[in-house]
PDB file of C-alpha atoms in Angstrom:
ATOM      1  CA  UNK A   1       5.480 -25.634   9.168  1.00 88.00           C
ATOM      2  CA  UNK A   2       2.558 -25.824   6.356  1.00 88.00           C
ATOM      3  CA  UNK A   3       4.024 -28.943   4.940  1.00 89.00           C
ATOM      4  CA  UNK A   4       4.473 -30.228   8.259  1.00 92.00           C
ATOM      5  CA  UNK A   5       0.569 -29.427   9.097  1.00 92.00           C
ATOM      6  CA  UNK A   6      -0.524 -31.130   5.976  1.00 91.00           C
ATOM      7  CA  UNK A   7       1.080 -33.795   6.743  1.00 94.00           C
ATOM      8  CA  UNK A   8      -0.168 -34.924  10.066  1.00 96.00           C
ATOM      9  CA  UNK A   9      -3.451 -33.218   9.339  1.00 93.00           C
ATOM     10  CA  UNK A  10      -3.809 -30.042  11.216  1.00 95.00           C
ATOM     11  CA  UNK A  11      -4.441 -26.856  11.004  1.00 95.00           C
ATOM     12  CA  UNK A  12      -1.961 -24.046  10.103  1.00 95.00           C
ATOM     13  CA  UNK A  13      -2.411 -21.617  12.572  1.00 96.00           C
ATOM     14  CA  UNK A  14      -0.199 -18.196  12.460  1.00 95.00           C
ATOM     15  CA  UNK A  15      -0.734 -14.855  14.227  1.00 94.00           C
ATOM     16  CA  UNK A  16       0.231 -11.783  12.607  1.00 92.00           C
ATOM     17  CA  UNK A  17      -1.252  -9.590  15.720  1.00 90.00           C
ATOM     18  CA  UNK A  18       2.184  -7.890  16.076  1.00 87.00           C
ATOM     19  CA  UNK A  19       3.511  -8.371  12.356  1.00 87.00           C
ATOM     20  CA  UNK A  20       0.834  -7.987   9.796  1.00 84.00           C
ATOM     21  CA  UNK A  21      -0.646  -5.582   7.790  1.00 87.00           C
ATOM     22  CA  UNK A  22       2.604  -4.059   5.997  1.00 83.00           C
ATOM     23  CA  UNK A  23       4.597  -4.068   8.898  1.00 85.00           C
ATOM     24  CA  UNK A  24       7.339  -7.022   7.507  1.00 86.00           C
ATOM     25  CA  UNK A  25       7.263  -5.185   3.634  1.00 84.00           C
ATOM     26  CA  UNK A  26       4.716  -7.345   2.640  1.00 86.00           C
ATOM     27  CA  UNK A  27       1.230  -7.315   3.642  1.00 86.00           C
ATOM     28  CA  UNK A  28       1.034  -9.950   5.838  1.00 88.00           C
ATOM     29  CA  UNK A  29       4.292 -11.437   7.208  1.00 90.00           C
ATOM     30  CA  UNK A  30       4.158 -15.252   6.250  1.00 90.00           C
ATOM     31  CA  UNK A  31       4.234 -13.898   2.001  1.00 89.00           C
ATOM     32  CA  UNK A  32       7.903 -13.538   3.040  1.00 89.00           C
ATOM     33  CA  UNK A  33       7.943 -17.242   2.839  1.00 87.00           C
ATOM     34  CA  UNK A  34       7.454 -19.487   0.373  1.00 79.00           C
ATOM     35  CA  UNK A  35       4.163 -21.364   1.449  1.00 80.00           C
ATOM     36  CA  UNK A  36       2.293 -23.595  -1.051  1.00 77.00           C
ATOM     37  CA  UNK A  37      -0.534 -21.983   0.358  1.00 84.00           C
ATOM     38  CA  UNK A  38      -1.693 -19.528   3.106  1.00 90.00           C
ATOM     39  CA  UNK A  39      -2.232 -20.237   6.649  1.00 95.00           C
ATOM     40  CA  UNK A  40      -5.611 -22.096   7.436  1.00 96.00           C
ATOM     41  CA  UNK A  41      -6.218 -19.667  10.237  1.00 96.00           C
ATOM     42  CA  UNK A  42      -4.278 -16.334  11.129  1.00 95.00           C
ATOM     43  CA  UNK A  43      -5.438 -13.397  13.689  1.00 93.00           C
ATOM     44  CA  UNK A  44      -4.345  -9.938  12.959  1.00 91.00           C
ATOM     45  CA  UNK A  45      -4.802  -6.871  15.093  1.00 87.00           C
ATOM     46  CA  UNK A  46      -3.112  -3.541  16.404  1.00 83.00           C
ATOM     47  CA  UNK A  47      -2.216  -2.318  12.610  1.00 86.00           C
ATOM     48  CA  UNK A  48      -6.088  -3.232  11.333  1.00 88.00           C
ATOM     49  CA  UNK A  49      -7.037  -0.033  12.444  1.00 88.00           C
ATOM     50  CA  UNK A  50      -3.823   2.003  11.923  1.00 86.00           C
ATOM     51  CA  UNK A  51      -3.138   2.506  16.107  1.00 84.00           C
ATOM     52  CA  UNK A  52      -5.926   4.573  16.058  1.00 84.00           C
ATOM     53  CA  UNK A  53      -8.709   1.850  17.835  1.00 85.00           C
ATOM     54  CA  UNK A  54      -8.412  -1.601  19.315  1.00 85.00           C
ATOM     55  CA  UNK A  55      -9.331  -4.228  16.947  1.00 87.00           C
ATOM     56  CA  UNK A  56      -8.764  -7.807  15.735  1.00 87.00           C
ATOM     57  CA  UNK A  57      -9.564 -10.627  13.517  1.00 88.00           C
ATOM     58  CA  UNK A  58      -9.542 -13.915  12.612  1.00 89.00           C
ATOM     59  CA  UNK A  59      -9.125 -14.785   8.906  1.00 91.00           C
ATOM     60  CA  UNK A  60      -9.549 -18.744   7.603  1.00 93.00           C
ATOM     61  CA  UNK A  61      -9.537 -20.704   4.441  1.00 92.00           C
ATOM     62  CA  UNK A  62     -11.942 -22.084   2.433  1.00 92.00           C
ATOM     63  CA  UNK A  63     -10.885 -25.518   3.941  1.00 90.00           C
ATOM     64  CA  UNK A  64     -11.981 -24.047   7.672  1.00 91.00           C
ATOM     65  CA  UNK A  65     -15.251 -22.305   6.118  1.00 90.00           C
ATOM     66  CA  UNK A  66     -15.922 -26.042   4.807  1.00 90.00           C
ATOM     67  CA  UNK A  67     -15.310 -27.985   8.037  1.00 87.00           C
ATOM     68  CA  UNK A  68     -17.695 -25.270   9.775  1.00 85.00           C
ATOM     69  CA  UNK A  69     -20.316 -25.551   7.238  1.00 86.00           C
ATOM     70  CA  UNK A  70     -20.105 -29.188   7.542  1.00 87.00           C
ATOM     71  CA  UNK A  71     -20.317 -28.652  11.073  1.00 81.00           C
ATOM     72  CA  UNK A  72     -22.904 -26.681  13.021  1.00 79.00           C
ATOM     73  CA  UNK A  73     -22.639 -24.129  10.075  1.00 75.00           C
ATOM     74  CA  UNK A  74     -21.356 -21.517  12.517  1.00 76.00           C
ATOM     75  CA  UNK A  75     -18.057 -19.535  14.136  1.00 72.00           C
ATOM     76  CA  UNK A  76     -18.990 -18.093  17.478  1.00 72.00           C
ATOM     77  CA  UNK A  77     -16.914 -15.605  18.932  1.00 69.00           C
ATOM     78  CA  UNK A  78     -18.634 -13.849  21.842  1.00 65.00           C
ATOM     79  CA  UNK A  79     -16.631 -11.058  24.592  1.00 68.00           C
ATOM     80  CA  UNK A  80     -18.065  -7.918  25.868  1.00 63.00           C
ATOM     81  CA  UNK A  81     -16.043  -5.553  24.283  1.00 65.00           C
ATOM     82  CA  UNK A  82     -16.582  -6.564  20.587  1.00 70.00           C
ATOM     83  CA  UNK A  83     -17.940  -4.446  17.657  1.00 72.00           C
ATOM     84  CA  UNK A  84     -16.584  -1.258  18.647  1.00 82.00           C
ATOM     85  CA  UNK A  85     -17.824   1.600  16.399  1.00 86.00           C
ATOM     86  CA  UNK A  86     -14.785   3.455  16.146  1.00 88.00           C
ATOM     87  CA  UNK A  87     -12.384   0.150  15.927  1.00 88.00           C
ATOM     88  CA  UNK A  88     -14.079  -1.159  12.612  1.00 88.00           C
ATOM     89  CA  UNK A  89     -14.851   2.423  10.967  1.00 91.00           C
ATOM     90  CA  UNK A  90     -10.908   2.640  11.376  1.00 91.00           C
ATOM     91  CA  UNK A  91     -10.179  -0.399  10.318  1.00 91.00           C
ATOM     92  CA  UNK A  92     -12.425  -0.209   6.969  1.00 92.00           C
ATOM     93  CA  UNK A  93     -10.616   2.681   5.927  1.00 92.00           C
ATOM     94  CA  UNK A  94      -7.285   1.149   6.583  1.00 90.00           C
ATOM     95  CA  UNK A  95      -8.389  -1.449   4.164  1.00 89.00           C
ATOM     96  CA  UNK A  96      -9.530   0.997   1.760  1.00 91.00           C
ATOM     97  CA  UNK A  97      -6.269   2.802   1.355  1.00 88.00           C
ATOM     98  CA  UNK A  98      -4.227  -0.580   1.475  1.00 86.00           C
ATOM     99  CA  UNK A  99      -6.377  -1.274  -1.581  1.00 85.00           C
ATOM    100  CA  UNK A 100      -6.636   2.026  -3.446  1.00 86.00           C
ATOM    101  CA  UNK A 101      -2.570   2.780  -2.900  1.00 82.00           C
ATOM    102  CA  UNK A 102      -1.934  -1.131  -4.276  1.00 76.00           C
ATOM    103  CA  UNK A 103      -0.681  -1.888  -1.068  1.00 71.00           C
ATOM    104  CA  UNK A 104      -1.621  -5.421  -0.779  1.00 65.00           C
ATOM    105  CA  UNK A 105       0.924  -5.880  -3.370  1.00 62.00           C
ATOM    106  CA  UNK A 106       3.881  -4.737  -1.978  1.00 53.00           C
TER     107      UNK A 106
END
């Protein structure tokens, strides 16, 4: 699918919401592939915070940060129920053991 979104131009959207963070082996699910690069956008959730708080994310490339900045500079992502507390303070430690147990290279 990347080569086929290169091709024609678009974006390389996956969602690892279900699948990512570890659960595949790997850290997220599409290094099980052999991309010439990673996904220009890809949402994660659920294991972000270890099951322990709702949360999710949207990660993107550089090539998305430039088409924004060459745009109105901005990604706006608005609900009510956003920046919970709990949610990210779980989720930052998640990262921090993923990073201090070399998980991220598994």
């Amino acid at each position: 699918m990347r080569e086929v979104c290169d091709r024609h131009g678009a974006l390389f959207v996956l969602d690892e919401i279900m699948c990512g963070i570890g659960r595949t082996g790997k850290l997220h699910a599409w290094q099980w592939e052999n991309l010439s690069s990673p996904p220009d956008i890809q949402v994660n959730g659920k294991g972000l915070a270890g099951g322990y708080a709702p949360i999710g994310a949207v990660l993107v490339s550089a090539k998305v940060i430039d088409m924004l900045s060459a745009g109105s500079g901005e990604f706006i992502n608005v609900y009510s129920y956003q920046l919970h507390p709990v949610g990210c303070r779980a989720t930052l430690e998640v990262l921090k053991v993923i990073k201090e147990d070399a998980l991220d290279s598994f």
